[in-house]
PDB file of C-alpha atoms in Angstrom:
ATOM      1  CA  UNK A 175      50.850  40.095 -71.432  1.00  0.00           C
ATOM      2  CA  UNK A 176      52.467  42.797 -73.515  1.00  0.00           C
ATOM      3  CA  UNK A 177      51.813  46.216 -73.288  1.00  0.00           C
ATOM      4  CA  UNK A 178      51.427  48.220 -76.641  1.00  0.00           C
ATOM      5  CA  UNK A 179      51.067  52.417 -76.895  1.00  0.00           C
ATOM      6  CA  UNK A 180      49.476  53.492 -79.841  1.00  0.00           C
ATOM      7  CA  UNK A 181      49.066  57.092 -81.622  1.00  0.00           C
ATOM      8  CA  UNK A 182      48.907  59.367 -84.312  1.00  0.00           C
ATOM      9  CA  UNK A 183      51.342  61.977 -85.810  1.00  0.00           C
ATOM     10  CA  UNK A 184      48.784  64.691 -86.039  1.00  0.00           C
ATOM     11  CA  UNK A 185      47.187  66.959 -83.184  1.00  0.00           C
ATOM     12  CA  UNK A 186      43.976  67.330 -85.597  1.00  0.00           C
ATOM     13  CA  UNK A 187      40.788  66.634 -83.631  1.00  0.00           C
ATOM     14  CA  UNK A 188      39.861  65.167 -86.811  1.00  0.00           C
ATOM     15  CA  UNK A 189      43.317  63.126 -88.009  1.00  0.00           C
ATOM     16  CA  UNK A 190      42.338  60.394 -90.358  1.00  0.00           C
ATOM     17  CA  UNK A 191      45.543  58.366 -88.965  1.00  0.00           C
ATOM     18  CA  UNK A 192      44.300  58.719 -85.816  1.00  0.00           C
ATOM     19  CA  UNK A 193      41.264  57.395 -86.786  1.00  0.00           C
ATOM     20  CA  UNK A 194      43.239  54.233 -89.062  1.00  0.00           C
ATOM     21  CA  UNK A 195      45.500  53.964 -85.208  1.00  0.00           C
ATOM     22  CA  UNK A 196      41.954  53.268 -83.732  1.00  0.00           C
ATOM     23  CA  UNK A 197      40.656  50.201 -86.147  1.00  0.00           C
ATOM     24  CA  UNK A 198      43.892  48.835 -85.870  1.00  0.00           C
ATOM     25  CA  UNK A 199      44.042  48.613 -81.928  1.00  0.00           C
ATOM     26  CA  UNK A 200      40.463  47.353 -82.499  1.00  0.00           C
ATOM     27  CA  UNK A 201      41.873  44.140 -84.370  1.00  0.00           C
ATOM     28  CA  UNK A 202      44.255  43.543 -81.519  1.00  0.00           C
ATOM     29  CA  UNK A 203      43.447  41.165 -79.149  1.00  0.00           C
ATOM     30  CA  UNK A 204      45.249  39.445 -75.862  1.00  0.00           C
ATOM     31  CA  UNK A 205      47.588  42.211 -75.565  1.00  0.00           C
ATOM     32  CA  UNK A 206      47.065  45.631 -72.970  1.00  0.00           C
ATOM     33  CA  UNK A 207      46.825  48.846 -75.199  1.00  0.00           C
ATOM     34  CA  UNK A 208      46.749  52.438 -74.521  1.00  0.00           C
ATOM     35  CA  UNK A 209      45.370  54.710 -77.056  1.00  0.00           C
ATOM     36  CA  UNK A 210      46.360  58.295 -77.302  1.00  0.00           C
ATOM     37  CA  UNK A 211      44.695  60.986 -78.700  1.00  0.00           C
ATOM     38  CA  UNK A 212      47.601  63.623 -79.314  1.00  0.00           C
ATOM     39  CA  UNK A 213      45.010  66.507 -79.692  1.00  0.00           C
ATOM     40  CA  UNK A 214      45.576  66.107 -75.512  1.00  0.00           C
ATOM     41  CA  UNK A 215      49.365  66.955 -75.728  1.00  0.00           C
ATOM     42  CA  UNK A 216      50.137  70.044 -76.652  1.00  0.00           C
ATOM     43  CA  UNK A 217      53.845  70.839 -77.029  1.00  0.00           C
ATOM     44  CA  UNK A 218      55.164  74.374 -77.745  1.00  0.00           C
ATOM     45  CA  UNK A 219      57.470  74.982 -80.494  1.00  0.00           C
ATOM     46  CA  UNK A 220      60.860  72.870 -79.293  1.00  0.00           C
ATOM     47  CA  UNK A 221      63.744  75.629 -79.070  1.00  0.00           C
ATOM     48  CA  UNK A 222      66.753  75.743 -77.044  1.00  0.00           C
ATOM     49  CA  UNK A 223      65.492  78.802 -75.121  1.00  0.00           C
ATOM     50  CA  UNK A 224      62.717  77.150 -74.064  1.00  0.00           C
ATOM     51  CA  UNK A 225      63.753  74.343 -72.999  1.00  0.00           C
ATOM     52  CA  UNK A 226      66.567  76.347 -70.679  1.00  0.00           C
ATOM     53  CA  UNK A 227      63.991  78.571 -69.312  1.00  0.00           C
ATOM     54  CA  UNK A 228      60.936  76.169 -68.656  1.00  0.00           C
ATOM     55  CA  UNK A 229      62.078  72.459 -68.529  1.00  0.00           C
ATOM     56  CA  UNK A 230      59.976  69.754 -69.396  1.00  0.00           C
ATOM     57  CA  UNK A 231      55.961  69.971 -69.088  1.00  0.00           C
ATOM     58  CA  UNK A 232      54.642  66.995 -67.143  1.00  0.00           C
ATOM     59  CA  UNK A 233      52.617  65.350 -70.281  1.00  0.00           C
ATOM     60  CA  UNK A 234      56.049  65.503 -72.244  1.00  0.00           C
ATOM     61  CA  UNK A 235      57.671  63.212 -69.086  1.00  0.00           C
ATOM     62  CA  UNK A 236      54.729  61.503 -68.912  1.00  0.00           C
ATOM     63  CA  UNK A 237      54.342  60.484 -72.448  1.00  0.00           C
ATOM     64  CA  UNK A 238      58.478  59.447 -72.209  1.00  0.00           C
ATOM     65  CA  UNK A 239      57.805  57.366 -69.338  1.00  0.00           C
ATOM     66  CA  UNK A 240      54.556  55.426 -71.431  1.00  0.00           C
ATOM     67  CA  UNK A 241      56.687  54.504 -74.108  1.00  0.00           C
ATOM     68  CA  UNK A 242      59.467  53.201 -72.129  1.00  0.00           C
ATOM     69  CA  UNK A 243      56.809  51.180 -70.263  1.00  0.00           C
ATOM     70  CA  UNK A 244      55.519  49.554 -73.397  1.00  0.00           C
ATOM     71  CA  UNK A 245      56.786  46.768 -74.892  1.00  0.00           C
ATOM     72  CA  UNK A 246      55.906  48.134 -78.643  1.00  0.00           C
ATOM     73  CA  UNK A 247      54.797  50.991 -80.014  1.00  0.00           C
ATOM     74  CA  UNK A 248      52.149  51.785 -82.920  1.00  0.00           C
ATOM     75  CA  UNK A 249      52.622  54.990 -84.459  1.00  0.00           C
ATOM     76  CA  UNK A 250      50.534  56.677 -87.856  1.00  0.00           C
ATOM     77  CA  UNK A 251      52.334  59.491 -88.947  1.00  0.00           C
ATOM     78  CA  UNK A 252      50.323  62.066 -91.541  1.00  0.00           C
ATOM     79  CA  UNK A 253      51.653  63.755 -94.451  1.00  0.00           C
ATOM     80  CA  UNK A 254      52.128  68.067 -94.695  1.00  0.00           C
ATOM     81  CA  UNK A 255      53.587  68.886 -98.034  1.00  0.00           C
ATOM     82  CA  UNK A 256      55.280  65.628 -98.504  1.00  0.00           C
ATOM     83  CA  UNK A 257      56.487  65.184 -95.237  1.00  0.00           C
ATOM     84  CA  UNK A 258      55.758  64.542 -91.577  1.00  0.00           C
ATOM     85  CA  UNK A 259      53.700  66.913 -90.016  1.00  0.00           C
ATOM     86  CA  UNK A 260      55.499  69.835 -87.968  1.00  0.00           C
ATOM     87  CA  UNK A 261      53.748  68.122 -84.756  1.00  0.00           C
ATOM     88  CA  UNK A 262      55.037  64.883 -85.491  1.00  0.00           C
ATOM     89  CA  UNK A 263      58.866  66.428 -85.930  1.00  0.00           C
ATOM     90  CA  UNK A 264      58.203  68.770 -82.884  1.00  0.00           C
ATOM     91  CA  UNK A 265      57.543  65.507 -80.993  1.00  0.00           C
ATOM     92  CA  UNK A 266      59.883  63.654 -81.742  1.00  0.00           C
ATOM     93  CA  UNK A 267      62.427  66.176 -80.827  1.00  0.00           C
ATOM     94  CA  UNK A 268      60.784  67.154 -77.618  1.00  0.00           C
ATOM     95  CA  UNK A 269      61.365  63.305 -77.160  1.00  0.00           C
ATOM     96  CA  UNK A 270      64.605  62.935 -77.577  1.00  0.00           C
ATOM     97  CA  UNK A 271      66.085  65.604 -75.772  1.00  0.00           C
ATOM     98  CA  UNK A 272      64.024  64.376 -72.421  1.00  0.00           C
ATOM     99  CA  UNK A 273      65.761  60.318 -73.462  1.00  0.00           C
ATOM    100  CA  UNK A 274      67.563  60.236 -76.511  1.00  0.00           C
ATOM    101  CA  UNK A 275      66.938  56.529 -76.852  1.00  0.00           C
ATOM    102  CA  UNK A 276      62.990  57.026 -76.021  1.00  0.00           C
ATOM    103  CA  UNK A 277      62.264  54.171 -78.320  1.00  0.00           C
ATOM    104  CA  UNK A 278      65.431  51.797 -76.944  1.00  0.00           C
ATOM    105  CA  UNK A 279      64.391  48.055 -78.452  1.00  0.00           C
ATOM    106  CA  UNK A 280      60.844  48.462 -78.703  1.00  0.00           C
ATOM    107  CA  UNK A 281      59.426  47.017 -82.142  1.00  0.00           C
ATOM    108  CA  UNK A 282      57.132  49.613 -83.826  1.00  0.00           C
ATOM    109  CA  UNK A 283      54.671  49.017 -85.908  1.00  0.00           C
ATOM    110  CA  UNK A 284      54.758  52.651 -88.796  1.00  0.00           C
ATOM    111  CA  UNK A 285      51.602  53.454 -90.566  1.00  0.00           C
ATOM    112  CA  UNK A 286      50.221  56.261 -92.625  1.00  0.00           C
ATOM    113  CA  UNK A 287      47.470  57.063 -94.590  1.00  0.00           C
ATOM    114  CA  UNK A 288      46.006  59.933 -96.841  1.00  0.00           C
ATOM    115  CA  UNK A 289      43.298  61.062 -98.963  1.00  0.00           C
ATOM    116  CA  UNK A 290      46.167  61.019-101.605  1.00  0.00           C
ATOM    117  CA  UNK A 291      46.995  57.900-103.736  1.00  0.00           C
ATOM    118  CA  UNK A 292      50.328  57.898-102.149  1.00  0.00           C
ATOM    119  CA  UNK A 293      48.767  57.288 -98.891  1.00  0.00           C
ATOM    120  CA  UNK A 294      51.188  59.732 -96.659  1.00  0.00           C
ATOM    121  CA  UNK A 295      53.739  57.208 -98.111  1.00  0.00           C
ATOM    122  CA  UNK A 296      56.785  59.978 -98.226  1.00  0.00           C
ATOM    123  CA  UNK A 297      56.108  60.634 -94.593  1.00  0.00           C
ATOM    124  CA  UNK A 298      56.184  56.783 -93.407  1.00  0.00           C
ATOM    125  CA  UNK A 299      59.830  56.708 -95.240  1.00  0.00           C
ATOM    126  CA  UNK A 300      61.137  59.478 -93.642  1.00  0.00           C
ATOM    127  CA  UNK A 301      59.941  58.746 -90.687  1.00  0.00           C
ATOM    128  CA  UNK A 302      61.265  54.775 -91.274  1.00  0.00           C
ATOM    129  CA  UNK A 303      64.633  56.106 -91.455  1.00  0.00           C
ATOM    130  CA  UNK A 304      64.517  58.598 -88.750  1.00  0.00           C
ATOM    131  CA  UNK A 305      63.408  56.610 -85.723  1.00  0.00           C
ATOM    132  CA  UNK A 306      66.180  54.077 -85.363  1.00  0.00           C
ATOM    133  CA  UNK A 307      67.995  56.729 -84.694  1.00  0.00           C
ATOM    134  CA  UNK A 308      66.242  56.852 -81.204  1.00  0.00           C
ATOM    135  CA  UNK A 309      66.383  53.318 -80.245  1.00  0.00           C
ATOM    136  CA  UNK A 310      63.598  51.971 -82.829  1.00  0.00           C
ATOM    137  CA  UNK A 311      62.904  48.741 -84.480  1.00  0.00           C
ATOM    138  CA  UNK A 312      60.580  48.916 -87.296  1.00  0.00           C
ATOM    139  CA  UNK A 313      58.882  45.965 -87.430  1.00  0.00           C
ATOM    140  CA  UNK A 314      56.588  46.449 -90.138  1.00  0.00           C
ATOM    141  CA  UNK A 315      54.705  49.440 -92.119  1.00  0.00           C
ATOM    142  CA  UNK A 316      51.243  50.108 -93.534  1.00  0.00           C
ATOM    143  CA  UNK A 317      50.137  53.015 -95.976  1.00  0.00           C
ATOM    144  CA  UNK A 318      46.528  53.319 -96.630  1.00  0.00           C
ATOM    145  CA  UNK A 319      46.354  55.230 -99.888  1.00  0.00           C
ATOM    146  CA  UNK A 320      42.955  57.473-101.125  1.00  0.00           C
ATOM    147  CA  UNK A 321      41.401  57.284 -96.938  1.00  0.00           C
ATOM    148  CA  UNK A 322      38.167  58.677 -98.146  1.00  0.00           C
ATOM    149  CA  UNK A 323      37.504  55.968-100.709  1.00  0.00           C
ATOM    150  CA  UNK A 324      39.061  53.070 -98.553  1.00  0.00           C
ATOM    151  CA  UNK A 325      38.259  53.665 -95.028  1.00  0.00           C
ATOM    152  CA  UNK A 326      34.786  53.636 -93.385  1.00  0.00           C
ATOM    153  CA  UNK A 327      34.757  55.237 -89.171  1.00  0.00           C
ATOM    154  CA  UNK A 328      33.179  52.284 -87.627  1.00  0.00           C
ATOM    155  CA  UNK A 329      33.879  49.637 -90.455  1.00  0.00           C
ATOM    156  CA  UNK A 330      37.676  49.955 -91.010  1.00  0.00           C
ATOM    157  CA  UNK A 331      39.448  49.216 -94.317  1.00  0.00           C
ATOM    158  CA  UNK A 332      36.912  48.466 -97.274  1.00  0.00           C
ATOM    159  CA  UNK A 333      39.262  47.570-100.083  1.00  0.00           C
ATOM    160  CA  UNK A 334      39.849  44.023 -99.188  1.00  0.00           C
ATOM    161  CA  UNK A 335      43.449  43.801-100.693  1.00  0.00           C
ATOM    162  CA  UNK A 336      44.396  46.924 -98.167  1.00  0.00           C
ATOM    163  CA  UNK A 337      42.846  45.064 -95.847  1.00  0.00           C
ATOM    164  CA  UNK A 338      45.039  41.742 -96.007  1.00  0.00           C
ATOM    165  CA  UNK A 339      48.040  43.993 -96.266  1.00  0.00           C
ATOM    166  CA  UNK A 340      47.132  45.921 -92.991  1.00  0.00           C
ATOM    167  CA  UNK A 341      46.499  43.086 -90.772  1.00  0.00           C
ATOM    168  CA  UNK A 342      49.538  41.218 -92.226  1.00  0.00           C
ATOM    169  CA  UNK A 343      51.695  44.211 -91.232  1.00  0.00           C
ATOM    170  CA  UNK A 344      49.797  44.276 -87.768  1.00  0.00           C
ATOM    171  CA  UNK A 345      50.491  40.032 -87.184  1.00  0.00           C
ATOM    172  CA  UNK A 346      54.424  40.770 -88.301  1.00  0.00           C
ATOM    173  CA  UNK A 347      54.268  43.608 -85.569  1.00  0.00           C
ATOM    174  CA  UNK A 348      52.677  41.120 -83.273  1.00  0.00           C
ATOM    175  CA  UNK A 349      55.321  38.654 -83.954  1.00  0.00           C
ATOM    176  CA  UNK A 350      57.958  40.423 -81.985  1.00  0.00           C
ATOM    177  CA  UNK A 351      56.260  39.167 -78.604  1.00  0.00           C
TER     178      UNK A 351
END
């Protein structure tokens, strides 16, 4: 049985792509998934210095050694000022400099969503282009446009053409196993 990770670009106790990472794990079935919440990682500011003088923090290994473990990896990055969040970037390059290849062959499914019509859409491309460059293979993307007035917490996506375009992009993620 495969072995997905799943989480959210955003450290925000109340990230609305954490909450669209949720419903999707929700729809997945016959596969072993762990859920993150990223509010529980908490990463200083990546610098040189600091990374000389301090190391690596345990979660930061830990979360490395997760995602090498998994077979794919579902990831919904949020938007700040038309691009990915300073967390998200800050991740990524705590990441890399731990295993620059920290997502060597493992499929990934990319989503995004905000209350905007573009749906955190600049984000998910940037993002698209920038994590082959550790070892990525996107298998398919999602962007949930206008959250408030598509998404319901405990119902999922309520515009049924998002819908259909969400769980196809989850079953062409699912395909890769």
């Amino acid at each position: 049985m495969a072995t997905l990770l799943a989480f959210a670009g955003s450290n925000s106790s109340k990230s609305i792509n954490y909450q669209l990472v949720k419903h999707t794990v929700s729809l997945i079935e016959g596969y072993n998934v762990q859920l993150l919440n990223m509010v529980n990682f908490p990463f200083p500011m990546f610098s040189e210095d600091y990374e000389r003088e301090n190391g690596y923090s345990n979660s930061l290994v830990e979360l490395k050694n997760d995602i090498l473990k998994a077979d794919g990896v579902i990831i919904s990055v949020n938007e700040h000022n038309g691009g990915p969040s300073a967390y998200f970037k800050n991740l990524t390059d705590w990441l890399s400099r731990v295993e620059r290849k920290f997502l060597e062959d493992k499929p990934v499914l990319l989503m995004s969503t905000s209350g905007g019509q573009r749906g955190g859409v600049t984000a998910l491309e940037t993002t698209e282009k920038v994590l082959p460059r550790f070892g990525a293979q996107v298998a398919a993307t999602f962007s949930l446009p206008s959250y408030q007035e598509n998404f319901k917490e405990g119902e999922g996506i309520t515009n049924t053409e998002l819908a259909k375009a969400h769980r196809a992009a989850v079953d062409q993620f699912l395909s890769k196993f």
